[in-house]
Tab-separated table of C-alpha atoms and ligand atoms in Angstrom:
chain	number	residue	atom	x	y	z
A	7	MET	CA	-13.090	-1.460	-27.058
A	8	CYS	CA	-9.603	-0.103	-26.588
A	9	ASP	CA	-10.557	3.437	-27.584
A	10	THR	CA	-13.157	4.113	-24.936
A	11	LYS	CA	-11.109	6.531	-22.880
A	12	PRO	CA	-9.265	9.099	-24.969
A	13	SER	CA	-11.437	12.043	-23.963
A	14	ARG	CA	-10.618	11.598	-20.312
A	15	ARG	CA	-6.933	11.062	-20.960
A	16	THR	CA	-6.457	14.206	-22.977
A	17	PHE	CA	-8.700	16.160	-20.657
A	18	LEU	CA	-6.647	15.262	-17.625
A	19	LYS	CA	-3.200	15.504	-19.128
A	20	SER	CA	-1.016	16.349	-16.205
A	21	ILE	CA	1.881	18.709	-15.768
A	22	GLY	CA	5.117	18.153	-13.965
A	23	THR	CA	6.682	21.531	-13.379
A	24	ALA	CA	7.281	23.019	-10.003
A	25	ALA	CA	8.737	26.265	-11.265
A	26	GLY	CA	7.187	29.473	-10.103
A	27	VAL	CA	4.982	27.925	-7.459
A	28	THR	CA	3.856	30.516	-4.977
A	29	LEU	CA	2.933	29.276	-1.568
A	30	VAL	CA	-0.020	31.040	-0.080
A	31	PRO	CA	-0.149	30.713	3.687
A	32	LEU	CA	-3.478	30.290	5.393
A	33	THR	CA	-4.803	33.720	6.055
A	34	ALA	CA	-7.133	34.186	8.935
A	35	VAL	CA	-9.198	37.295	8.589
A	36	ALA	CA	-11.880	38.877	10.666
A	37	GLU	CA	-14.524	36.419	11.721
A	38	LEU	CA	-17.698	36.476	9.747
A	39	GLN	CA	-20.958	36.903	11.488
A	40	SER	CA	-21.968	33.514	12.804
A	41	GLY	CA	-25.602	34.106	11.879
A	42	GLU	CA	-24.883	33.728	8.147
A	43	ARG	CA	-25.914	30.159	7.482
A	44	ASP	CA	-27.096	30.439	3.922
A	45	ILE	CA	-24.774	29.802	1.042
A	46	ALA	CA	-24.472	32.947	-0.985
A	47	GLU	CA	-24.772	32.423	-4.741
A	48	THR	CA	-22.038	34.997	-5.129
A	49	PRO	CA	-19.559	34.735	-2.279
A	50	PRO	CA	-18.610	38.007	-0.599
A	51	GLU	CA	-15.692	40.054	-1.887
A	52	GLY	CA	-12.550	40.855	0.058
A	53	LYS	CA	-9.964	38.664	1.678
A	54	PRO	CA	-10.698	34.939	2.017
A	55	ASP	CA	-10.454	33.094	5.322
A	56	TYR	CA	-8.418	30.409	3.609
A	57	ALA	CA	-6.537	30.072	0.343
A	58	LEU	CA	-5.698	26.684	-1.090
A	59	ARG	CA	-3.353	26.513	-4.058
A	60	ILE	CA	-3.177	23.404	-6.235
A	61	ALA	CA	0.275	22.959	-7.767
A	62	THR	CA	2.718	20.230	-8.685
A	63	VAL	CA	5.815	20.378	-6.487
A	64	PRO	CA	8.681	18.193	-5.243
A	65	ILE	CA	7.866	16.396	-1.980
A	66	GLU	CA	10.633	14.910	0.169
A	67	VAL	CA	9.231	11.630	1.473
A	68	SER	CA	12.641	10.552	2.742
A	69	ARG	CA	16.160	11.964	2.643
A	70	LYS	CA	16.968	10.147	-0.570
A	71	ARG	CA	13.560	10.209	-2.202
A	72	ILE	CA	12.056	13.400	-3.536
A	73	ILE	CA	9.004	12.774	-5.630
A	74	SER	CA	6.726	14.960	-7.730
A	75	ALA	CA	3.111	15.348	-6.659
A	76	THR	CA	0.229	17.751	-7.055
A	77	THR	CA	-0.557	19.136	-3.608
A	78	TYR	CA	-2.336	21.900	-1.720
A	79	ASN	CA	-0.113	24.847	-0.757
A	80	GLY	CA	3.046	22.974	-1.685
A	81	GLN	CA	2.817	20.558	1.208
A	82	PHE	CA	1.588	17.073	2.004
A	83	PRO	CA	-0.847	16.707	3.589
A	84	GLY	CA	-2.606	19.969	2.792
A	85	PRO	CA	-2.991	22.368	5.707
A	86	LEU	CA	-5.272	21.324	8.563
A	87	LEU	CA	-8.359	23.509	8.379
A	88	ARG	CA	-9.885	23.983	11.823
A	89	LEU	CA	-13.381	25.295	11.266
A	90	ARG	CA	-16.291	26.108	13.543
A	91	GLU	CA	-19.560	24.279	12.995
A	92	GLY	CA	-22.101	26.619	11.399
A	93	ARG	CA	-19.712	29.567	10.981
A	94	GLN	CA	-19.338	30.447	7.320
A	95	VAL	CA	-15.843	30.706	5.833
A	96	ILE	CA	-14.682	31.989	2.474
A	97	VAL	CA	-12.190	29.710	0.717
A	98	ASP	CA	-10.304	30.602	-2.452
A	99	VAL	CA	-9.109	27.573	-4.392
A	100	HIS	CA	-6.395	28.449	-6.901
A	101	ASN	CA	-5.466	25.977	-9.613
A	102	ASP	CA	-1.912	26.404	-10.865
A	103	THR	CA	-2.056	23.265	-13.000
A	104	ASP	CA	-2.974	22.856	-16.670
A	105	THR	CA	-6.026	20.721	-15.941
A	106	PRO	CA	-9.463	21.499	-14.475
A	107	GLU	CA	-9.790	20.511	-10.816
A	108	GLN	CA	-12.467	19.750	-8.243
A	109	LEU	CA	-12.058	20.123	-4.479
A	110	HIS	CA	-14.443	17.854	-2.589
A	111	TRP	CA	-15.484	18.652	1.006
A	112	HIS	CA	-15.654	15.045	2.096
A	113	GLY	CA	-18.121	14.257	4.877
A	114	GLN	CA	-19.769	17.671	4.964
A	115	ILE	CA	-23.435	18.468	4.394
A	116	VAL	CA	-23.029	21.123	1.708
A	117	PRO	CA	-24.900	22.180	-1.466
A	118	ASP	CA	-24.109	20.333	-4.709
A	119	ASN	CA	-22.657	23.424	-6.393
A	120	ILE	CA	-19.788	23.575	-3.893
A	121	ASP	CA	-19.482	19.899	-2.896
A	122	GLY	CA	-16.726	19.411	-5.453
A	123	ALA	CA	-18.009	16.727	-7.821
A	124	ALA	CA	-18.540	17.431	-11.517
A	125	GLU	CA	-21.098	14.601	-11.528
A	126	GLU	CA	-23.262	16.717	-9.200
A	127	GLY	CA	-22.750	19.799	-11.342
A	128	THR	CA	-20.100	21.575	-9.260
A	129	PRO	CA	-18.202	23.908	-11.628
A	130	PHE	CA	-14.539	23.046	-12.203
A	131	ILE	CA	-11.728	25.177	-10.834
A	132	PRO	CA	-10.289	26.207	-14.198
A	133	PRO	CA	-6.617	25.629	-15.103
A	134	HIS	CA	-4.597	28.644	-13.932
A	135	GLY	CA	-7.794	30.040	-12.460
A	136	MET	CA	-9.504	30.386	-9.118
A	137	ARG	CA	-12.870	29.582	-7.601
A	138	ARG	CA	-14.138	31.273	-4.454
A	139	ILE	CA	-16.636	29.421	-2.318
A	140	ALA	CA	-18.586	30.257	0.806
A	141	LEU	CA	-18.771	27.213	3.035
A	142	THR	CA	-20.861	26.714	6.164
A	143	PRO	CA	-19.064	23.805	7.872
A	144	ARG	CA	-21.177	20.972	9.261
A	145	PRO	CA	-21.461	18.535	10.884
A	146	SER	CA	-18.737	18.800	13.527
A	147	GLY	CA	-15.935	16.265	13.581
A	148	PHE	CA	-13.044	14.990	11.493
A	149	ARG	CA	-13.628	15.650	7.775
A	150	PHE	CA	-11.235	16.206	4.883
A	151	TYR	CA	-10.811	17.758	1.479
A	152	HIS	CA	-9.428	16.102	-1.614
A	153	THR	CA	-9.464	16.216	-5.391
A	154	HIS	CA	-12.433	14.627	-7.110
A	155	VAL	CA	-11.354	14.291	-10.721
A	156	ARG	CA	-11.175	10.992	-12.514
A	157	ALA	CA	-7.676	9.777	-13.258
A	158	GLY	CA	-8.275	6.741	-15.463
A	159	ALA	CA	-4.915	5.492	-16.686
A	160	ASP	CA	-3.089	8.680	-15.618
A	161	LEU	CA	-1.267	7.823	-12.396
A	162	SER	CA	-0.283	11.447	-11.750
A	163	ALA	CA	-3.913	12.598	-11.635
A	164	GLY	CA	-6.729	12.370	-9.118
A	165	GLN	CA	-6.066	10.905	-5.715
A	166	TYR	CA	-2.853	9.219	-6.945
A	167	GLY	CA	-1.215	12.601	-6.309
A	168	GLY	CA	-1.032	14.546	-3.088
A	169	GLN	CA	-4.299	16.463	-3.030
A	170	VAL	CA	-5.488	15.492	0.448
A	171	GLY	CA	-5.881	17.669	3.528
A	172	PRO	CA	-7.580	17.246	6.914
A	173	VAL	CA	-10.484	19.328	8.214
A	174	TYR	CA	-11.540	19.472	11.825
A	175	ILE	CA	-14.899	21.081	12.523
A	176	GLU	CA	-15.069	22.128	16.158
A	177	PRO	CA	-18.308	21.106	17.840
A	178	ALA	CA	-20.258	23.585	19.919
A	179	HIS	CA	-19.277	21.557	23.008
A	180	ASN	CA	-16.083	19.527	23.135
A	181	PRO	CA	-15.938	16.817	25.830
A	182	GLY	CA	-12.122	16.912	25.481
A	183	ASN	CA	-11.274	13.800	27.486
A	184	TYR	CA	-7.683	13.727	26.203
A	185	ASP	CA	-4.411	15.607	26.596
A	186	ARG	CA	-3.717	16.378	22.957
A	187	GLU	CA	-4.585	15.600	19.374
A	188	VAL	CA	-2.410	14.224	16.576
A	189	PHE	CA	-3.576	14.153	12.952
A	190	LEU	CA	-2.183	11.363	10.772
A	191	VAL	CA	-2.738	11.106	7.018
A	192	LEU	CA	-1.791	7.746	5.488
A	193	LYS	CA	-0.794	7.925	1.831
A	194	GLU	CA	1.169	5.995	-0.783
A	195	PHE	CA	3.150	7.567	-3.614
A	196	GLN	CA	4.878	6.413	-6.813
A	197	PRO	CA	2.076	4.267	-8.216
A	198	SER	CA	2.420	1.728	-11.003
A	199	PHE	CA	0.121	-0.763	-12.684
A	200	SER	CA	0.234	-4.514	-12.422
A	201	ARG	CA	-2.055	-7.148	-13.849
A	202	GLY	CA	-4.151	-8.609	-11.096
A	203	GLY	CA	-2.304	-9.278	-7.874
A	204	ASP	CA	-4.732	-7.338	-5.731
A	205	MET	CA	-4.419	-9.169	-2.460
A	206	ALA	CA	-7.463	-10.644	-0.790
A	207	GLN	CA	-7.930	-9.220	2.683
A	208	ASP	CA	-10.099	-11.058	5.136
A	209	PHE	CA	-10.139	-8.835	8.188
A	210	LEU	CA	-13.808	-7.841	8.129
A	211	SER	CA	-16.317	-9.290	10.569
A	212	PRO	CA	-18.854	-10.829	10.263
A	213	ALA	CA	-17.110	-12.776	7.523
A	214	GLY	CA	-20.118	-14.482	5.952
A	215	GLU	CA	-20.000	-14.589	2.154
A	216	ILE	CA	-23.218	-15.007	0.190
A	217	PRO	CA	-22.843	-18.242	-1.845
A	218	GLU	CA	-25.010	-16.917	-4.684
A	219	LEU	CA	-22.854	-13.774	-5.050
A	220	LYS	CA	-19.669	-15.826	-4.967
A	221	GLU	CA	-20.909	-18.282	-7.582
A	222	ARG	CA	-21.869	-15.510	-10.001
A	223	GLY	CA	-18.696	-13.524	-9.420
A	224	GLU	CA	-16.424	-16.517	-9.836
A	225	ALA	CA	-18.317	-17.749	-12.903
A	226	ALA	CA	-17.931	-14.342	-14.589
A	227	MET	CA	-14.194	-14.282	-13.859
A	228	LYS	CA	-13.725	-17.840	-15.085
A	229	ALA	CA	-15.582	-17.098	-18.322
A	230	SER	CA	-13.468	-14.005	-18.901
A	231	LEU	CA	-10.183	-15.846	-18.366
A	232	ALA	CA	-11.432	-18.675	-20.619
A	233	ARG	CA	-11.922	-16.089	-23.390
A	234	GLY	CA	-8.206	-15.349	-23.088
A	235	MET	CA	-8.479	-12.130	-21.063
A	236	GLN	CA	-5.782	-11.365	-18.542
A	237	HIS	CA	-6.654	-10.033	-15.107
A	238	GLY	CA	-7.559	-6.336	-15.066
A	239	TYR	CA	-5.004	-3.741	-13.966
A	240	GLU	CA	-4.424	-3.010	-10.298
A	241	VAL	CA	-2.222	-0.316	-8.741
A	242	GLY	CA	0.789	-0.790	-6.448
A	243	TYR	CA	3.150	1.744	-4.860
A	244	ASP	CA	6.846	2.202	-4.080
A	245	SER	CA	6.613	4.754	-1.254
A	246	PHE	CA	4.376	4.550	1.800
A	247	THR	CA	4.060	7.530	4.104
A	248	ILE	CA	2.371	8.960	7.172
A	249	ASN	CA	1.985	12.742	6.934
A	250	GLY	CA	4.126	12.604	3.807
A	251	LYS	CA	7.159	10.945	5.426
A	252	MET	CA	8.348	7.357	5.152
A	253	LEU	CA	8.898	5.582	8.462
A	254	GLY	CA	11.931	7.023	10.255
A	255	HIS	CA	12.144	10.190	8.143
A	256	GLY	CA	9.703	12.515	9.849
A	257	GLU	CA	9.605	13.821	13.398
A	258	PRO	CA	8.472	11.171	15.874
A	259	ILE	CA	5.286	11.578	17.874
A	260	ARG	CA	6.753	12.577	21.232
A	261	VAL	CA	4.681	11.487	24.219
A	262	LYS	CA	4.866	11.391	27.997
A	263	GLN	CA	3.910	8.455	30.141
A	264	GLY	CA	0.299	8.685	31.280
A	265	GLU	CA	-0.781	11.012	28.456
A	266	ARG	CA	-4.007	10.360	26.599
A	267	VAL	CA	-3.359	11.102	22.940
A	268	LEU	CA	-6.291	11.429	20.547
A	269	LEU	CA	-5.231	10.179	17.123
A	270	HIS	CA	-7.236	11.382	14.137
A	271	VAL	CA	-6.264	8.947	11.369
A	272	LEU	CA	-7.264	9.510	7.743
A	273	ASN	CA	-6.676	7.022	4.964
A	274	GLY	CA	-5.852	9.374	2.086
A	275	SER	CA	-4.986	6.546	-0.297
A	276	ALA	CA	-6.294	6.398	-3.841
A	277	THR	CA	-6.830	2.662	-3.721
A	278	GLU	CA	-5.527	0.948	-0.584
A	279	ILE	CA	-7.028	-0.253	2.672
A	280	ARG	CA	-4.698	0.443	5.588
A	281	SER	CA	-4.171	-0.961	9.059
A	282	LEU	CA	-2.366	0.475	12.065
A	283	ALA	CA	-1.072	-0.907	15.348
A	284	LEU	CA	1.143	0.357	18.177
A	285	PRO	CA	2.963	-2.410	20.076
A	286	GLY	CA	1.933	-2.695	23.726
A	287	HIS	CA	-0.953	-0.235	23.364
A	288	THR	CA	-4.627	-0.356	22.470
A	289	PHE	CA	-6.804	2.128	20.621
A	290	GLU	CA	-10.051	3.291	22.175
A	291	VAL	CA	-12.099	4.079	19.072
A	292	VAL	CA	-14.272	7.090	19.892
A	293	ALA	CA	-15.368	8.250	16.422
A	294	LEU	CA	-15.659	6.805	12.917
A	295	ASP	CA	-15.547	9.202	9.952
A	296	GLY	CA	-15.580	11.988	12.532
A	297	ASN	CA	-18.880	10.951	14.110
A	298	PRO	CA	-18.816	9.844	17.775
A	299	VAL	CA	-19.682	6.135	18.091
A	300	PRO	CA	-22.358	5.035	20.599
A	301	ASN	CA	-20.101	2.337	22.020
A	302	PRO	CA	-16.414	3.333	22.179
A	303	ALA	CA	-14.366	0.124	22.306
A	304	HIS	CA	-10.722	-0.898	22.669
A	305	VAL	CA	-9.025	-2.638	19.744
A	306	SER	CA	-5.452	-3.795	19.118
A	307	ALA	CA	-5.425	-2.652	15.476
A	308	LEU	CA	-7.275	-0.210	13.265
A	309	TRP	CA	-8.483	-1.060	9.758
A	310	ILE	CA	-9.250	1.955	7.614
A	311	GLY	CA	-10.721	1.822	4.126
A	312	THR	CA	-9.911	4.404	1.475
A	313	ALA	CA	-11.247	7.805	2.700
A	314	GLU	CA	-12.377	6.441	6.060
A	315	ARG	CA	-11.314	8.152	9.274
A	316	VAL	CA	-10.840	6.709	12.731
A	317	SER	CA	-10.450	8.834	15.868
A	318	ALA	CA	-9.000	6.845	18.747
A	319	ILE	CA	-7.503	7.608	22.141
A	320	VAL	CA	-4.249	5.895	23.057
A	321	GLU	CA	-3.237	5.899	26.691
A	322	MET	CA	0.533	6.132	26.750
A	323	ASN	CA	1.286	3.516	29.379
A	324	HIS	CA	4.024	1.382	27.842
A	325	PRO	CA	7.244	3.457	27.759
A	326	GLY	CA	9.755	2.932	24.991
A	327	VAL	CA	10.352	3.824	21.373
A	328	TRP	CA	7.774	2.158	19.136
A	329	ILE	CA	6.640	1.949	15.554
A	330	LEU	CA	3.024	2.949	15.000
A	331	GLY	CA	2.728	1.077	11.733
A	332	ASP	CA	0.831	-0.955	9.189
A	333	LEU	CA	0.300	-4.642	9.916
A	334	SER	CA	1.672	-5.477	6.467
A	335	ASP	CA	5.415	-6.062	6.887
A	336	ASP	CA	6.017	-5.199	3.255
A	337	ASP	CA	4.150	-1.879	3.385
A	338	ARG	CA	5.734	-0.954	6.729
A	339	HIS	CA	9.204	-1.743	5.395
A	340	HIS	CA	8.400	0.564	2.490
A	341	GLY	CA	7.542	3.378	4.881
A	342	MET	CA	4.009	2.992	6.279
A	343	GLY	CA	4.683	3.911	9.889
A	344	ILE	CA	5.709	6.655	12.290
A	345	VAL	CA	7.849	6.496	15.434
A	346	VAL	CA	6.269	7.055	18.856
A	347	GLU	CA	8.907	8.142	21.356
A	348	TYR	CA	8.350	8.429	25.105
A	349	ALA	CA	10.151	11.261	26.915
A	350	GLY	CA	13.435	10.017	28.370
A	351	HIS	CA	13.627	7.034	26.032
A	352	ASN	CA	15.728	6.517	22.961
A	353	GLY	CA	17.097	3.761	20.780
A	354	HIS	CA	15.903	1.826	17.789
A	355	PRO	CA	12.087	1.884	17.395
A	356	GLN	CA	10.509	-1.504	18.056
A	357	TRP	CA	7.757	-3.293	16.166
A	358	VAL	CA	5.806	-6.220	17.566
A	359	ALA	CA	2.856	-7.552	15.580
A	360	PRO	CA	-0.401	-7.628	17.550
A	361	THR	CA	-2.444	-10.823	17.785
A	362	ALA	CA	-4.759	-11.022	14.796
A	363	ALA	CA	-8.220	-9.572	15.321
A	364	ARG	CA	-11.009	-8.853	12.893
A	365	TRP	CA	-12.505	-5.421	12.369
A	366	SER	CA	-16.212	-5.111	12.968
A	367	TYR	CA	-18.261	-1.940	12.691
A	368	ALA	CA	-20.855	-3.666	14.909
A	369	ARG	CA	-18.422	-3.512	17.807
A	370	PHE	CA	-18.971	0.253	18.028
A	371	ALA	CA	-22.751	0.106	17.532
A	372	ARG	CA	-25.463	0.653	20.132
A	373	PRO	CA	-25.618	-2.731	21.890
A	374	GLY	CA	-28.748	-4.676	21.040
A	375	ALA	CA	-30.297	-1.867	18.991
A	376	THR	CA	-31.944	-2.364	15.604
A	377	PRO	CA	-32.252	0.322	12.937
A	378	GLN	CA	-35.312	2.486	12.422
A	379	LYS	CA	-37.620	1.280	9.655
A	380	PRO	CA	-36.939	3.050	6.348
A	381	ASP	CA	-39.653	4.583	4.146
A	382	ALA	CA	-38.192	2.912	1.061
A	383	THR	CA	-35.314	0.611	0.083
A	384	PHE	CA	-33.007	0.754	-2.940
A	385	GLU	CA	-31.266	-2.400	-4.125
A	386	MET	CA	-27.753	-2.150	-5.539
A	387	THR	CA	-25.640	-4.990	-6.924
A	388	PHE	CA	-21.958	-4.303	-7.622
A	389	ARG	CA	-20.332	-6.300	-10.405
A	390	LYS	CA	-16.869	-6.526	-11.943
A	391	GLU	CA	-16.301	-7.113	-15.654
A	392	ASN	CA	-12.751	-8.368	-15.754
A	393	ALA	CA	-10.408	-6.273	-17.930
A	394	ALA	CA	-13.419	-5.199	-20.024
A	395	ASP	CA	-12.408	-1.556	-20.484
A	396	ALA	CA	-9.076	-1.402	-22.331
A	397	GLY	CA	-7.526	-3.800	-19.825
A	398	PHE	CA	-9.129	-2.150	-16.795
A	399	ASN	CA	-11.904	-3.814	-14.842
A	400	ARG	CA	-15.256	-2.231	-15.591
A	401	TRP	CA	-17.535	-1.755	-12.575
A	402	THR	CA	-21.300	-1.669	-12.677
A	403	ILE	CA	-24.109	-0.833	-10.268
A	404	ASN	CA	-27.243	-2.783	-11.233
A	405	GLY	CA	-25.639	-3.472	-14.610
A	406	ALA	CA	-24.787	0.139	-15.486
A	407	ALA	CA	-21.322	1.684	-15.524
A	408	TYR	CA	-21.160	5.478	-15.067
A	409	PRO	CA	-20.193	6.852	-18.489
A	410	ASP	CA	-16.672	7.902	-19.321
A	411	MET	CA	-16.976	11.653	-18.779
A	412	GLN	CA	-16.472	14.240	-16.084
A	413	GLY	CA	-19.939	15.584	-15.826
A	414	THR	CA	-23.473	14.890	-14.810
A	415	MET	CA	-26.160	12.606	-16.222
A	416	PRO	CA	-29.762	11.696	-15.321
A	417	ALA	CA	-29.983	10.248	-11.801
A	418	SER	CA	-30.707	6.551	-11.326
A	419	PHE	CA	-32.315	6.881	-7.891
A	420	HIS	CA	-34.895	9.429	-6.770
A	421	LEU	CA	-35.426	10.875	-3.306
A	422	LYS	CA	-38.217	12.776	-1.591
A	423	GLN	CA	-37.078	15.275	0.973
A	424	GLY	CA	-37.550	14.137	4.559
A	425	GLN	CA	-37.884	10.434	3.743
A	426	ARG	CA	-35.654	7.807	5.277
A	427	TYR	CA	-34.008	5.471	2.758
A	428	ARG	CA	-32.141	2.209	2.945
A	429	ILE	CA	-29.564	1.080	0.386
A	430	ARG	CA	-29.190	-2.685	0.313
A	431	MET	CA	-25.819	-3.398	-1.255
A	432	ARG	CA	-24.734	-6.735	-2.670
A	433	ASN	CA	-21.131	-7.210	-3.736
A	434	GLU	CA	-20.798	-9.724	-6.535
A	435	SER	CA	-17.000	-9.284	-6.654
A	436	ASP	CA	-14.129	-10.500	-4.490
A	437	ASP	CA	-12.854	-6.931	-3.914
A	438	ILE	CA	-13.579	-4.836	-0.846
A	439	HIS	CA	-15.399	-1.629	-1.771
A	440	PRO	CA	-15.202	1.497	0.403
A	441	VAL	CA	-18.524	2.976	-0.729
A	442	HIS	CA	-19.147	6.695	-0.190
A	443	LEU	CA	-22.305	8.787	-0.154
A	444	HIS	CA	-21.842	12.499	-0.809
A	445	ARG	CA	-23.521	15.350	1.094
A	446	HIS	CA	-25.313	13.031	3.571
A	447	THR	CA	-24.390	10.976	6.621
A	448	PHE	CA	-25.554	7.375	6.687
A	449	GLU	CA	-26.117	4.845	9.425
A	450	ILE	CA	-24.904	1.272	9.039
A	451	ALA	CA	-28.161	-0.671	9.403
A	452	GLY	CA	-26.834	-4.160	8.835
A	453	TYR	CA	-23.711	-6.073	7.886
A	454	ALA	CA	-23.665	-9.643	6.536
A	455	GLY	CA	-27.284	-10.174	7.557
A	456	LYS	CA	-26.837	-8.847	11.108
A	457	PRO	CA	-28.788	-5.671	11.917
A	458	MET	CA	-27.042	-2.863	13.808
A	459	ALA	CA	-27.672	0.785	14.674
A	460	GLY	CA	-25.963	3.956	15.812
A	461	VAL	CA	-22.783	3.956	13.697
A	462	MET	CA	-22.902	7.065	11.497
A	463	LYS	CA	-20.492	7.259	8.561
A	464	ASP	CA	-19.877	8.563	5.062
A	465	VAL	CA	-17.688	5.679	3.824
A	466	MET	CA	-18.113	2.001	4.584
A	467	MET	CA	-16.107	-1.038	3.521
A	468	LEU	CA	-18.181	-3.793	1.972
A	469	GLY	CA	-16.316	-7.112	1.886
A	470	GLY	CA	-15.977	-9.444	-1.088
A	471	TYR	CA	-19.204	-11.376	-1.872
A	472	GLN	CA	-20.843	-9.732	1.154
A	473	GLU	CA	-23.963	-7.654	1.651
A	474	ALA	CA	-24.776	-4.710	3.889
A	475	GLU	CA	-27.399	-2.035	4.412
A	476	ILE	CA	-26.970	1.674	4.994
A	477	ASP	CA	-29.739	4.127	5.915
A	478	PHE	CA	-29.905	7.861	5.352
A	479	VAL	CA	-32.418	10.676	5.598
A	480	ALA	CA	-32.914	12.752	2.441
A	481	ASP	CA	-32.217	16.088	4.117
A	482	ASN	CA	-29.985	17.942	1.648
A	483	PRO	CA	-31.666	18.528	-1.742
A	484	GLY	CA	-29.604	18.450	-4.904
A	485	LEU	CA	-27.697	15.919	-6.940
A	486	THR	CA	-25.964	13.379	-4.728
A	487	LEU	CA	-23.162	11.109	-5.836
A	488	PHE	CA	-22.717	7.574	-4.544
A	489	HIS	CA	-19.538	5.778	-5.503
A	490	CYS	CA	-16.759	3.451	-4.551
A	491	HIS	CA	-13.851	5.505	-3.187
A	492	GLN	CA	-11.255	3.191	-4.733
A	493	GLN	CA	-9.999	5.432	-7.558
A	494	LEU	CA	-9.740	2.643	-10.134
A	495	HIS	CA	-13.246	1.447	-9.346
A	496	MET	CA	-14.918	4.872	-9.500
A	497	ASP	CA	-13.029	5.850	-12.647
A	498	TYR	CA	-14.188	2.731	-14.448
A	499	GLY	CA	-17.881	2.957	-13.731
A	500	PHE	CA	-18.566	2.458	-9.990
A	501	MET	CA	-20.670	5.625	-9.530
A	502	THR	CA	-24.330	6.537	-9.576
A	503	LEU	CA	-26.465	9.592	-8.873
A	504	PHE	CA	-29.427	10.337	-6.613
A	505	ASP	CA	-31.679	13.322	-7.196
A	506	TYR	CA	-34.572	14.893	-5.279
A	507	VAL	CA	-37.964	14.863	-6.913
B	606	CU	CU1	-14.644	-0.430	-5.199
């Protein structure tokens, strides 16, 4: 049992040198003809529109703390790529590390050979090599790019490092009801393992647990502990950052009274769910995962699962110097925050906890609407086998864990192009799972037994012992990965494949 993972470990052996890193600035070249929508099998020659270089470098998260992380272009977060919907760009991805890499275009509708997942058959970016891709960005909105390799027990690999960068795809028409935009990437560094200790978070609404799921989940855990197993490993962190800086160490967000600031917030964490509040202000949530919501609503705090994005307008109408920070005192004290400073104000930044409020996707849904009927429904049950894989929790979908390899396998679910599908998910564990569907956008069709419609996403948090439904149209042929975005969960089995038949 304890030797189930050596292939992955040796495969992903990481490097730690920063010597000789060459930073390649983003290079804008002549615009390509906007009529070129098709993905060329062989991308055009010549200069790329963008170059991204993967390398391990020192990152200064605070004056006294310089850590080592694998990043894009020597910076964290990676450069903001502002793309135009439907206008093809050429991107060169250089890999200066000793291990094969994948760059995933999260939230975009792209072919499987460039999506950036080995499970879908995307070729690796070889160590000390380069891969050129031709990308036609879509749909418009806030997307991102990140590594998509499995890390397993290697806490310097995968999303534990600094390979995260924002993408903004300009829509054809921008309503632009704001004064300016600020991009915020939330990310922890310096990970370590602990046994158990993953805190229960009960911020999701509706809160209804399914008794049958709870009974089975608790019985499995009890039986495991009775056999003498300890709790499976979880990951914790020493440094918490926004845009790569611990609270108080980066430049503040400088605002003027009366400004409407559009925040684009990305949770770039490997494993954590984040929250965010700004004392005396509310967030008007206008988009989730980059997709405009049918019912923009004001909330006092944001909750953002791993890889989720929230775009929210804050009206700056409460002058002072404030901390825009995580609700967790411990995480905020370890850096998860950024200062918001009004013009003409100075002094020590203030934090005031907001009154507790639950986070409900339904709040942003089309009021009173029910989802369209699907053509077919897939059932998925998520289960945890405590510490079953060399001390790590093993995760299964309908009883099967994705095998320990970085490559593809026969798909478990089959799609017909043009059909509308529903995935009914049942979570038989106490953990929250930010589930992600590649290469498609889904609609949340129901949460905890309550139907809803109009909220389009690519990641959704499913609460402990809860159930939910997501709908999607099979409109992008090719292998399609579905997985939990929590790195530990996906690495230890929580993945499955769809194909088109
Ligand atoms: Cu999970």
